[in-house]
Amino acid sequence: VIEQFYEKYGTEVSWAVLFHDLGKRTKKHTRQLPSGETRTTFVGHEMDSREMAGKIADRLRFSNAKKEKILWLVENHLLPRDLPVMKLSKRRAMLQHSWMEELMFVALADELGNFPSGTNDLDSAYKLLKEERARVPEPKELVSGKELMAKFNLKPGPVIGKLKAAIREAQLEDKIKTPEEALRFVEENLKNLI
């Protein structure tokens, strides 16, 4: 099983599990609750963990591709538990990420390291991942920047990127499905989008 796991996912999941909480020591914050109990939090530790993991990956001379994947997994290791409550377009974009399965393993290892551990959020996230993977994939780009510039008499620049992002968000929320609907969407919302 382990051999098949590494064959499919590589060693990046293992490294990410090892590194994912390195930043907790720099982000530890303890506060007193009104009940008199204390609560310890580690808000933002994933970014410090990412930075520390990057330095270690450099010292170990990991390839750029391996380092990039490990750092993405470390930075996003808390994300799977939030998937069920995310905005639909953001959730679908994350679920379509090519490293999402690996991220689920990192999040699972993180959760199982807690006592008591509970995987209800991860069960929900995995169900969402299976549903997303079962969908017929839609095109990543319904209309190009050149088409937007020609149709709406726009110049190259950040506005084109904003329009394309808005189209993609509407597409992921199933509001539009075709290039014609995308152009109509931009036409109806152009003033609000730029």
Backbone as a chain_set.jsonl record, in Angstrom:
{"seq": "VIEQFYEKYGTEVSWAVLFHDLGKRTKKHTRQLPSGETRTTFVGHEMDSREMAGKIADRLRFSNAKKEKILWLVENHLLPRDLPVMKLSKRRAMLQHSWMEELMFVALADELGNFPSGTNDLDSAYKLLKEERARVPEPKELVSGKELMAKFNLKPGPVIGKLKAAIREAQLEDKIKTPEEALRFVEENLKNLI", "coords": {"N": [[0.837, -1.194, 0.0], [1.892, 1.244, 0.839], [3.938, 1.548, -1.018], [2.415, 1.818, -3.381], [1.078, 4.163, -2.752], [3.196, 6.084, -2.65], [4.052, 5.811, -5.244], [1.921, 6.909, -6.659], [1.525, 9.479, -5.475], [3.994, 10.529, -4.745], [6.666, 11.751, -2.557], [5.955, 14.106, -1.44], [3.647, 14.524, 0.135], [4.295, 13.279, 2.554], [6.487, 14.875, 3.385], [5.155, 17.331, 3.63], [3.359, 16.77, 5.703], [5.18, 16.422, 7.753], [6.222, 19.034, 7.927], [4.035, 20.786, 8.291], [3.138, 22.055, 10.675], [5.248, 23.544, 11.69], [5.361, 26.294, 12.091], [3.822, 26.806, 14.312], [5.072, 27.349, 16.724], [5.879, 29.964, 16.514], [3.551, 31.377, 16.331], [2.001, 30.994, 18.535], [-0.532, 31.758, 20.797], [-1.963, 32.509, 23.804], [-4.97, 32.915, 25.53], [-7.222, 34.203, 28.008], [-10.391, 32.935, 28.666], [-13.795, 34.1, 29.193], [-14.95, 32.27, 30.918], [-12.926, 31.529, 32.548], [-11.233, 29.566, 31.773], [-8.352, 28.768, 29.74], [-7.384, 29.423, 26.366], [-5.51, 28.27, 23.681], [-4.239, 29.451, 20.676], [-3.178, 29.371, 17.209], [-3.093, 31.201, 15.097], [-2.515, 31.904, 11.72], [-0.294, 30.306, 11.504], [0.226, 28.632, 9.377], [1.422, 30.081, 7.315], [3.904, 30.834, 8.392], [4.878, 28.274, 8.768], [5.09, 27.487, 6.122], [7.127, 29.187, 5.22], [9.307, 28.338, 6.818], [9.457, 25.665, 5.994], [10.198, 26.047, 3.359], [12.827, 26.986, 3.625], [14.052, 24.723, 4.698], [13.616, 22.908, 2.614], [15.223, 24.075, 0.677], [17.756, 23.72, 1.854], [17.859, 20.951, 1.781], [18.023, 20.615, -0.856], [15.842, 20.186, -2.604], [14.043, 19.684, -5.66], [12.738, 22.392, -7.671], [10.072, 21.931, -8.426], [9.224, 19.94, -6.618], [9.565, 21.288, -4.187], [7.767, 23.438, -4.553], [5.284, 22.123, -4.558], [5.225, 20.937, -1.994], [5.297, 23.247, -0.379], [2.88, 24.459, -1.111], [1.071, 22.552, -0.168], [1.603, 22.658, 2.589], [0.949, 25.35, 3.189], [-1.796, 25.352, 2.657], [-2.971, 23.471, 4.33], [-5.054, 23.619, 6.193], [-7.294, 24.166, 4.78], [-9.083, 22.082, 3.65], [-11.003, 21.437, 5.682], [-12.604, 23.65, 5.68], [-13.908, 23.638, 3.278], [-16.702, 22.77, 2.97], [-18.143, 25.058, 3.746], [-17.381, 27.119, 2.146], [-17.628, 29.733, -0.359], [-19.307, 28.877, -3.34], [-17.962, 29.147, -5.893], [-15.259, 29.5, -5.157], [-14.829, 27.164, -3.723], [-15.215, 25.188, -5.725], [-13.133, 25.855, -7.464], [-10.919, 25.283, -5.842], [-11.335, 22.537, -5.417], [-10.843, 21.596, -7.935], [-8.163, 21.809, -8.166], [-5.05, 20.392, -8.99], [-3.578, 19.15, -6.978], [-5.279, 18.496, -4.951], [-6.168, 16.025, -3.859], [-3.858, 15.109, -2.55], [-3.654, 17.128, -0.669], [-5.84, 16.549, 0.918], [-4.928, 14.25, 2.213], [-2.851, 15.328, 3.774], [-4.318, 17.04, 5.442], [-5.901, 15.132, 6.72], [-3.96, 13.64, 8.134], [-3.102, 15.673, 9.83], [-5.436, 16.116, 11.323], [-5.812, 13.595, 12.527], [-3.732, 13.623, 14.258], [-4.585, 15.032, 16.404], [-6.142, 15.122, 19.665], [-9.209, 14.784, 21.201], [-9.68, 13.252, 17.983], [-11.465, 14.189, 15.045], [-13.162, 13.521, 12.106], [-15.264, 14.541, 10.64], [-15.58, 16.968, 9.159], [-13.659, 16.551, 7.201], [-14.647, 14.266, 5.997], [-16.914, 15.334, 4.784], [-15.641, 17.134, 3.056], [-14.238, 15.365, 1.42], [-16.339, 14.057, 0.193], [-17.376, 16.177, -1.307], [-15.196, 16.546, -3.026], [-15.243, 14.124, -4.48], [-17.713, 14.453, -5.788], [-17.149, 16.719, -7.355], [-15.112, 15.753, -8.999], [-16.56, 13.919, -10.429], [-18.095, 15.414, -12.107], [-18.667, 16.623, -15.439], [-15.912, 18.045, -16.9], [-15.709, 21.536, -17.366], [-14.778, 23.956, -19.908], [-11.749, 25.735, -19.211], [-11.561, 28.356, -19.98], [-13.931, 30.402, -21.204], [-14.116, 32.629, -22.876], [-11.579, 34.468, -24.566], [-9.018, 36.867, -23.646], [-8.457, 38.496, -25.814], [-10.829, 38.319, -27.285], [-12.574, 39.599, -25.5], [-11.472, 42.181, -25.476], [-11.881, 42.951, -28.144], [-14.688, 42.758, -28.45], [-15.692, 44.56, -26.518], [-14.303, 46.841, -26.875], [-11.864, 47.332, -25.431], [-8.694, 48.006, -23.833], [-5.533, 46.247, -23.479], [-4.741, 45.076, -20.186], [-5.115, 45.234, -16.559], [-7.884, 45.193, -16.275], [-8.91, 43.35, -18.079], [-8.072, 40.951, -16.956], [-9.597, 41.048, -14.588], [-12.176, 40.851, -15.674], [-12.065, 38.311, -16.856], [-11.69, 36.761, -14.568], [-14.116, 37.22, -13.247], [-15.872, 36.07, -15.066], [-15.03, 33.399, -14.895], [-15.671, 32.853, -12.217], [-18.488, 33.116, -12.272], [-18.99, 31.03, -14.018], [-18.124, 28.786, -12.522], [-20.039, 28.853, -10.589], [-22.176, 27.934, -11.922], [-23.711, 29.769, -13.345], [-23.278, 30.616, -15.894], [-22.591, 28.991, -19.033], [-21.734, 28.879, -21.653], [-19.75, 30.408, -24.327], [-21.246, 32.499, -25.457], [-23.065, 33.121, -23.414], [-21.223, 33.998, -21.547], [-20.198, 36.355, -22.738], [-22.562, 37.85, -22.805], [-23.01, 38.047, -20.061], [-20.819, 39.648, -19.287], [-21.44, 41.955, -20.752], [-23.823, 42.755, -19.507], [-22.907, 43.302, -16.958], [-20.727, 44.977, -17.097], [-20.097, 47.63, -16.189], [-20.109, 47.297, -13.396], [-18.078, 45.476, -13.096], [-15.66, 46.631, -13.874]], "CA": [[0.0, 0.0, 0.0], [2.778, 2.406, 0.922], [4.612, 1.658, -2.314], [1.442, 2.362, -4.333], [0.83, 5.551, -2.362], [4.327, 6.899, -3.104], [4.067, 5.768, -6.708], [0.891, 7.816, -7.163], [1.587, 10.828, -4.929], [5.346, 10.987, -4.448], [6.974, 11.916, -1.124], [5.602, 15.46, -1.012], [2.65, 14.462, 1.214], [5.021, 12.973, 3.796], [7.231, 16.067, 3.788], [4.205, 18.361, 4.056], [2.872, 16.383, 7.032], [6.276, 16.693, 8.68], [6.472, 20.47, 8.044], [2.849, 21.641, 8.283], [2.914, 22.809, 11.912], [6.487, 24.152, 12.175], [5.123, 27.692, 12.465], [3.005, 26.959, 15.518], [5.843, 27.916, 17.843], [5.99, 31.423, 16.362], [2.208, 31.973, 16.331], [1.268, 30.56, 19.722], [-1.153, 32.846, 21.551], [-2.859, 31.982, 24.83], [-5.82, 33.962, 26.102], [-8.155, 33.801, 29.059], [-11.798, 33.003, 28.284], [-14.644, 34.601, 30.295], [-15.242, 31.169, 31.846], [-11.753, 31.294, 33.38], [-10.35, 28.633, 31.08], [-7.454, 29.394, 28.764], [-7.419, 28.843, 25.017], [-4.305, 28.517, 22.908], [-4.483, 29.467, 19.232], [-1.983, 29.463, 16.368], [-3.601, 31.862, 13.896], [-1.489, 32.273, 10.756], [0.897, 29.445, 11.58], [0.49, 27.957, 8.107], [2.347, 30.884, 6.511], [5.235, 30.675, 8.993], [5.284, 26.895, 8.465], [5.484, 27.482, 4.713], [8.434, 29.843, 5.115], [10.307, 27.451, 7.411], [9.574, 24.494, 5.119], [10.951, 26.48, 2.185], [14.251, 27.029, 3.973], [14.516, 23.343, 4.845], [13.637, 22.328, 1.261], [16.425, 24.599, 0.015], [18.925, 23.048, 2.427], [17.845, 19.563, 1.327], [18.182, 20.694, -2.313], [14.7, 19.651, -3.34], [13.798, 20.337, -6.95], [11.756, 23.48, -7.572], [8.72, 21.368, -8.522], [8.924, 19.259, -5.347], [9.449, 22.342, -3.173], [6.525, 24.183, -4.791], [4.147, 21.299, -4.135], [5.272, 20.814, -0.533], [4.923, 24.531, 0.22], [1.442, 24.652, -1.329], [0.374, 21.65, 0.756], [1.764, 23.193, 3.945], [0.187, 26.603, 3.304], [-3.235, 25.124, 2.544], [-3.378, 22.257, 5.041], [-6.29, 23.825, 6.955], [-8.367, 24.466, 3.844], [-10.132, 21.07, 3.439], [-12.094, 21.465, 6.668], [-13.464, 24.796, 5.371], [-14.544, 23.472, 1.966], [-18.168, 22.731, 2.973], [-18.77, 26.367, 3.999], [-16.824, 28.105, 1.217], [-18.4, 30.196, -1.505], [-19.303, 27.817, -4.342], [-16.936, 29.305, -6.918], [-13.947, 29.255, -4.547], [-14.764, 25.732, -3.4], [-15.021, 24.419, -6.954], [-11.781, 26.123, -7.962], [-9.985, 24.516, -5.01], [-11.529, 21.107, -5.651], [-10.283, 21.273, -9.243], [-6.704, 21.902, -8.116], [-4.462, 19.071, -9.268], [-2.985, 18.571, -5.771], [-6.298, 18.466, -3.9], [-6.169, 14.729, -3.165], [-2.722, 15.115, -1.634], [-3.992, 18.041, 0.43], [-6.761, 15.816, 1.81], [-4.116, 13.368, 3.059], [-2.155, 16.158, 4.759], [-5.332, 17.475, 6.409], [-6.289, 13.959, 7.506], [-2.874, 13.364, 9.085], [-3.157, 16.751, 10.821], [-6.591, 15.876, 12.201], [-5.611, 12.381, 13.311], [-2.732, 13.931, 15.281], [-5.252, 15.719, 17.519], [-6.907, 14.273, 20.582], [-9.743, 13.726, 20.347], [-9.708, 13.614, 16.571], [-12.763, 14.045, 14.399], [-12.949, 13.706, 10.675], [-16.523, 14.866, 9.965], [-15.349, 18.005, 8.148], [-12.898, 15.962, 6.101], [-15.567, 13.374, 5.281], [-17.721, 16.216, 3.928], [-14.758, 17.663, 2.013], [-13.943, 14.289, 0.479], [-17.568, 13.857, -0.595], [-17.408, 17.274, -2.286], [-14.163, 16.263, -4.015], [-15.752, 13.062, -5.353], [-18.765, 15.045, -6.627], [-16.512, 17.611, -8.33], [-14.373, 14.938, -9.961], [-17.534, 13.195, -11.249], [-18.694, 16.358, -13.06], [-18.012, 16.777, -16.734], [-15.134, 19.278, -16.773], [-16.017, 22.612, -18.294], [-13.547, 24.611, -20.376], [-11.171, 26.684, -18.255], [-11.725, 29.718, -20.47], [-15.034, 30.495, -22.162], [-13.731, 33.65, -23.852], [-10.197, 34.92, -24.376], [-8.816, 38.298, -23.438], [-8.56, 39.159, -27.129], [-12.253, 38.424, -27.609], [-13.149, 40.64, -24.636], [-10.996, 43.487, -25.95], [-12.528, 43.254, -29.424], [-16.139, 42.917, -28.275], [-16.051, 45.695, -25.661], [-13.409, 47.949, -27.195], [-11.021, 47.539, -24.256], [-7.249, 47.896, -24.039], [-4.912, 45.252, -22.591], [-4.445, 45.56, -18.843], [-5.709, 44.497, -15.432], [-9.338, 45.08, -16.439], [-9.168, 42.092, -18.79], [-7.923, 39.903, -15.943], [-10.772, 41.117, -13.714], [-13.325, 40.331, -16.41], [-11.892, 36.863, -17.0], [-11.911, 36.168, -13.244], [-15.557, 37.279, -12.992], [-16.484, 35.049, -15.926], [-14.708, 32.083, -14.323], [-16.45, 32.706, -10.99], [-19.874, 32.856, -12.683], [-18.996, 29.698, -14.618], [-18.029, 27.806, -11.445], [-21.305, 28.885, -9.852], [-23.168, 27.44, -12.884], [-24.564, 30.849, -13.85], [-23.044, 30.669, -17.337], [-21.993, 27.741, -19.516], [-21.265, 28.985, -23.039], [-19.103, 31.688, -24.644], [-22.277, 33.518, -25.675], [-23.546, 33.53, -22.085], [-20.134, 34.746, -20.912], [-20.194, 37.706, -23.316], [-23.77, 38.529, -22.327], [-22.762, 38.323, -18.649], [-19.926, 40.813, -19.231], [-22.18, 43.103, -21.262], [-24.816, 43.171, -18.485], [-22.25, 43.671, -15.701], [-19.451, 45.624, -17.402], [-19.836, 48.799, -15.302], [-19.814, 46.806, -12.04], [-16.886, 44.63, -13.095], [-14.4, 47.361, -14.078]], "C": [[0.878, 1.253, 0.0], [3.482, 2.632, -0.405], [3.674, 2.262, -3.359], [1.137, 3.827, -4.027], [1.943, 6.455, -2.902], [4.436, 6.916, -4.621], [3.085, 6.775, -7.288], [1.136, 9.264, -6.736], [2.998, 11.353, -4.68], [5.54, 11.154, -2.946], [6.535, 13.275, -0.588], [4.588, 15.479, 0.128], [3.358, 14.219, 2.546], [5.792, 14.189, 4.295], [6.292, 17.153, 4.299], [3.636, 18.044, 5.441], [3.935, 16.696, 8.08], [6.419, 18.197, 8.962], [5.252, 21.316, 8.422], [2.635, 22.476, 9.545], [4.187, 23.438, 12.481], [6.257, 25.562, 12.716], [4.305, 27.882, 13.722], [3.784, 27.608, 16.663], [5.972, 29.434, 17.738], [4.637, 32.115, 16.454], [1.381, 31.594, 17.55], [0.767, 31.77, 20.5], [-2.15, 32.23, 22.538], [-3.661, 33.136, 25.417], [-6.787, 33.353, 27.107], [-9.578, 33.977, 28.536], [-12.614, 33.529, 29.465], [-14.96, 33.527, 31.339], [-14.079, 30.893, 32.797], [-10.778, 30.311, 32.759], [-9.438, 29.41, 30.141], [-7.591, 28.671, 27.431], [-6.14, 29.249, 24.304], [-4.645, 28.435, 21.436], [-3.153, 29.668, 18.496], [-2.348, 30.126, 15.04], [-2.444, 32.307, 12.994], [-0.269, 31.382, 10.744], [1.234, 28.794, 10.242], [1.455, 28.746, 7.225], [3.776, 30.806, 7.067], [5.772, 29.265, 8.718], [5.782, 26.805, 7.027], [6.886, 28.071, 4.552], [9.549, 28.942, 5.66], [10.538, 26.221, 6.538], [10.377, 24.84, 3.866], [12.448, 26.501, 2.451], [14.832, 25.619, 4.103], [14.622, 22.68, 3.467], [14.855, 22.81, 0.479], [17.681, 23.894, 0.528], [19.024, 21.599, 1.964], [17.958, 19.455, -0.192], [17.074, 19.973, -3.087], [14.596, 20.367, -4.674], [12.759, 21.441, -6.751], [10.336, 22.941, -7.589], [8.312, 20.702, -7.207], [8.709, 20.292, -4.235], [8.125, 23.086, -3.327], [5.312, 23.401, -4.284], [4.098, 21.18, -2.617], [4.798, 22.111, 0.112], [3.437, 24.824, 0.037], [0.64, 23.793, -0.357], [0.445, 22.166, 2.193], [0.884, 24.433, 4.14], [-1.319, 26.361, 3.359], [-3.762, 23.972, 3.385], [-4.648, 22.404, 5.869], [-7.513, 23.965, 6.053], [-9.433, 23.37, 3.706], [-11.274, 21.117, 4.44], [-13.055, 22.632, 6.422], [-14.229, 24.644, 4.063], [-16.074, 23.48, 2.022], [-18.842, 24.096, 3.164], [-18.245, 27.472, 3.084], [-17.847, 28.544, 0.184], [-18.231, 29.171, -2.621], [-18.176, 27.954, -5.355], [-15.539, 29.039, -6.364], [-13.768, 27.775, -4.24], [-14.491, 24.907, -4.649], [-13.629, 24.637, -7.525], [-10.754, 25.328, -7.157], [-10.102, 23.019, -5.285], [-10.972, 20.67, -6.994], [-8.758, 21.339, -9.253], [-6.093, 20.506, -8.23], [-3.853, 18.41, -8.027], [-4.0, 18.416, -4.636], [-6.333, 17.138, -3.152], [-5.039, 14.665, -2.149], [-3.0, 16.005, -0.425], [-4.937, 17.365, 1.42], [-5.977, 14.888, 2.743], [-3.377, 14.161, 4.136], [-3.134, 16.601, 5.852], [-5.776, 16.315, 7.304], [-5.22, 13.628, 8.545], [-2.861, 14.408, 10.193], [-4.274, 16.487, 11.822], [-6.377, 14.66, 13.087], [-4.539, 12.568, 14.387], [-3.319, 14.653, 16.477], [-5.928, 14.701, 18.43], [-7.955, 15.121, 21.258], [-9.767, 14.19, 18.896], [-11.115, 13.39, 16.033], [-12.603, 14.362, 12.929], [-14.23, 14.08, 9.929], [-16.341, 15.906, 8.868], [-14.615, 17.432, 6.951], [-13.739, 14.959, 5.316], [-16.42, 14.185, 4.318], [-16.878, 16.746, 2.771], [-14.459, 16.591, 0.97], [-15.161, 13.987, -0.402], [-17.682, 14.94, -1.67], [-16.376, 17.048, -3.395], [-14.634, 15.187, -4.996], [-16.822, 13.608, -6.289], [-18.152, 15.919, -7.718], [-15.791, 16.808, -9.403], [-15.313, 14.155, -10.882], [-18.194, 14.106, -12.292], [-17.942, 16.314, -14.384], [-17.23, 18.081, -16.676], [-15.53, 20.306, -17.831], [-14.722, 23.244, -18.776], [-13.06, 25.632, -19.355], [-11.417, 28.126, -18.68], [-12.828, 29.744, -21.526], [-14.744, 31.515, -23.258], [-12.316, 34.128, -23.539], [-10.16, 36.417, -24.101], [-8.949, 39.07, -24.741], [-10.019, 39.341, -27.529], [-12.93, 39.52, -26.784], [-12.742, 42.029, -25.113], [-11.713, 43.891, -27.236], [-14.01, 43.564, -29.223], [-16.497, 44.195, -27.523], [-15.122, 46.89, -25.834], [-12.533, 48.339, -25.99], [-9.56, 47.394, -24.639], [-6.688, 46.808, -23.115], [-4.625, 45.877, -21.232], [-5.168, 44.759, -17.786], [-7.221, 44.308, -15.555], [-9.699, 43.758, -17.114], [-9.07, 40.915, -17.815], [-9.11, 39.862, -14.996], [-11.996, 40.52, -14.394], [-13.252, 38.813, -16.543], [-12.135, 36.151, -15.66], [-13.404, 36.151, -12.907], [-16.304, 36.237, -13.816], [-16.258, 33.668, -15.326], [-15.522, 31.828, -13.056], [-17.906, 32.383, -11.324], [-20.002, 31.454, -13.287], [-18.969, 28.619, -13.535], [-19.291, 27.762, -10.594], [-22.479, 28.454, -10.741], [-24.146, 28.51, -13.356], [-24.427, 30.992, -15.361], [-22.329, 29.395, -17.77], [-21.366, 27.866, -20.894], [-20.533, 30.309, -23.257], [-20.116, 32.82, -24.852], [-22.824, 34.038, -24.343], [-22.484, 34.349, -21.36], [-20.094, 36.18, -21.431], [-21.41, 38.504, -22.87], [-23.612, 38.93, -20.848], [-21.88, 39.569, -18.498], [-20.675, 42.06, -19.673], [-23.14, 43.67, -20.207], [-24.138, 43.713, -17.224], [-20.978, 44.487, -15.886], [-19.137, 46.767, -16.439], [-19.48, 48.358, -13.891], [-18.488, 46.05, -11.967], [-15.585, 45.41, -13.262], [-14.272, 48.567, -13.176]], "O": [[0.631, 2.198, -0.749], [3.61, 3.767, -0.864], [4.086, 3.123, -4.136], [0.96, 4.634, -4.939], [1.666, 7.472, -3.537], [4.859, 7.91, -5.212], [3.378, 7.423, -8.293], [0.974, 10.18, -7.543], [3.16, 12.546, -4.422], [4.689, 10.749, -2.155], [6.723, 13.564, 0.594], [4.653, 16.349, 0.996], [3.058, 14.873, 3.544], [5.759, 14.503, 5.485], [6.595, 17.821, 5.288], [3.451, 18.946, 6.258], [3.62, 17.18, 9.167], [6.702, 18.593, 10.093], [5.418, 22.463, 8.838], [1.995, 23.525, 9.472], [4.201, 23.829, 13.648], [6.891, 25.97, 13.69], [4.109, 29.016, 14.16], [3.211, 28.335, 17.475], [6.152, 30.115, 18.747], [4.585, 33.33, 16.638], [0.178, 31.851, 17.585], [1.529, 32.683, 20.821], [-3.069, 31.514, 22.138], [-3.116, 34.187, 25.755], [-7.117, 32.168, 27.06], [-9.93, 35.039, 28.023], [-12.181, 33.42, 30.612], [-15.207, 33.84, 32.504], [-14.219, 30.116, 33.742], [-9.623, 30.232, 33.175], [-9.713, 30.558, 29.792], [-7.873, 27.474, 27.376], [-5.741, 30.414, 24.32], [-5.264, 27.47, 20.988], [-2.151, 30.076, 19.083], [-1.947, 29.65, 13.978], [-1.521, 32.991, 13.438], [0.699, 31.672, 10.042], [2.387, 28.442, 9.993], [2.224, 28.154, 6.468], [4.739, 30.723, 6.305], [6.964, 29.084, 8.468], [6.773, 26.13, 6.746], [7.723, 27.521, 3.836], [10.603, 28.803, 5.039], [11.675, 25.785, 6.362], [11.147, 24.017, 3.372], [13.243, 26.085, 1.608], [15.956, 25.355, 3.674], [15.593, 21.979, 3.182], [15.449, 22.052, -0.288], [18.557, 23.519, -0.251], [20.12, 21.073, 1.774], [17.985, 18.357, -0.748], [17.319, 19.264, -4.064], [15.011, 21.519, -4.805], [11.999, 21.424, -5.783], [9.481, 23.431, -6.853], [7.188, 20.879, -6.74], [7.775, 20.173, -3.441], [7.436, 23.336, -2.338], [4.422, 23.969, -3.652], [3.028, 21.311, -2.022], [3.991, 22.086, 1.041], [2.802, 25.377, 0.934], [-0.352, 24.251, 0.21], [-0.544, 22.114, 2.924], [0.166, 24.546, 5.133], [-2.039, 27.092, 4.04], [-4.894, 23.534, 3.178], [-5.265, 21.398, 6.217], [-8.647, 23.89, 6.528], [-10.615, 23.708, 3.649], [-12.419, 20.856, 4.069], [-14.19, 22.611, 6.899], [-15.113, 25.45, 3.772], [-16.699, 24.14, 1.192], [-19.999, 24.267, 2.779], [-18.624, 28.634, 3.234], [-18.804, 27.828, -0.111], [-17.133, 28.653, -2.826], [-17.496, 26.971, -5.65], [-14.72, 28.414, -7.037], [-12.7, 27.205, -4.464], [-13.633, 24.024, -4.636], [-13.01, 23.695, -8.019], [-9.822, 24.761, -7.728], [-9.094, 22.317, -5.375], [-10.658, 19.494, -7.178], [-8.129, 20.964, -10.242], [-6.585, 19.555, -7.622], [-3.634, 17.199, -8.038], [-3.613, 18.226, -3.483], [-6.509, 17.123, -1.934], [-5.238, 14.22, -1.019], [-2.627, 15.674, 0.701], [-4.839, 17.589, 2.627], [-6.316, 14.753, 3.918], [-3.286, 13.719, 5.281], [-2.816, 16.543, 7.039], [-6.001, 16.497, 8.5], [-5.54, 13.366, 9.705], [-2.638, 14.079, 11.358], [-4.076, 16.619, 13.03], [-6.721, 14.685, 14.268], [-4.446, 11.77, 15.319], [-2.623, 14.866, 17.47], [-6.241, 13.582, 18.025], [-7.596, 16.133, 21.86], [-9.864, 15.386, 18.621], [-11.851, 12.522, 16.503], [-11.979, 15.356, 12.559], [-14.283, 13.952, 8.706], [-16.881, 15.755, 7.772], [-14.913, 17.786, 5.81], [-13.565, 14.817, 4.106], [-16.628, 13.782, 3.174], [-17.347, 16.8, 1.634], [-14.43, 16.877, -0.227], [-15.023, 13.697, -1.591], [-18.044, 14.651, -2.811], [-16.647, 17.324, -4.564], [-14.445, 15.323, -6.205], [-16.838, 13.26, -7.47], [-18.581, 15.871, -8.871], [-15.856, 17.147, -10.585], [-14.923, 13.769, -11.983], [-18.786, 13.616, -13.253], [-16.751, 16.01, -14.438], [-17.821, 19.132, -16.427], [-15.667, 19.994, -19.014], [-13.681, 23.093, -18.136], [-13.861, 26.311, -18.713], [-11.476, 29.02, -17.837], [-12.677, 29.177, -22.609], [-15.08, 31.299, -24.422], [-11.913, 34.183, -22.377], [-11.144, 37.13, -24.299], [-9.495, 40.174, -24.764], [-10.401, 40.389, -28.049], [-13.754, 40.276, -27.299], [-13.564, 42.945, -25.151], [-12.106, 45.047, -27.392], [-14.52, 44.538, -29.776], [-17.49, 44.846, -27.846], [-15.149, 47.832, -25.042], [-12.473, 49.502, -25.591], [-9.223, 46.749, -25.632], [-7.294, 46.485, -22.093], [-4.305, 47.062, -21.138], [-5.767, 43.725, -18.081], [-7.774, 43.361, -14.996], [-10.689, 43.123, -16.75], [-9.89, 39.997, -17.852], [-9.583, 38.785, -14.633], [-12.761, 39.777, -13.777], [-14.251, 38.117, -16.365], [-12.718, 35.067, -15.627], [-13.901, 35.175, -12.344], [-17.243, 35.604, -13.335], [-17.183, 32.859, -15.255], [-16.008, 30.717, -12.843], [-18.493, 31.48, -10.729], [-21.01, 30.776, -13.086], [-19.713, 27.641, -13.621], [-19.578, 26.751, -9.953], [-23.639, 28.594, -10.354], [-25.278, 28.2, -13.725], [-25.358, 31.438, -16.031], [-21.572, 28.795, -17.006], [-20.54, 27.033, -21.268], [-20.68, 31.233, -22.457], [-19.866, 33.962, -24.466], [-23.02, 35.24, -24.169], [-22.812, 35.291, -20.638], [-19.97, 37.119, -20.645], [-21.304, 39.698, -22.589], [-24.029, 40.014, -20.443], [-22.167, 40.44, -17.677], [-20.56, 43.11, -19.041], [-23.257, 44.884, -20.036], [-24.738, 44.505, -16.496], [-20.223, 44.673, -14.931], [-18.019, 46.855, -15.93], [-18.633, 48.98, -13.248], [-17.854, 45.99, -10.914], [-14.524, 44.939, -12.854], [-13.268, 49.277, -13.233]]}, "num_chains": 1, "name": "protein.A"}
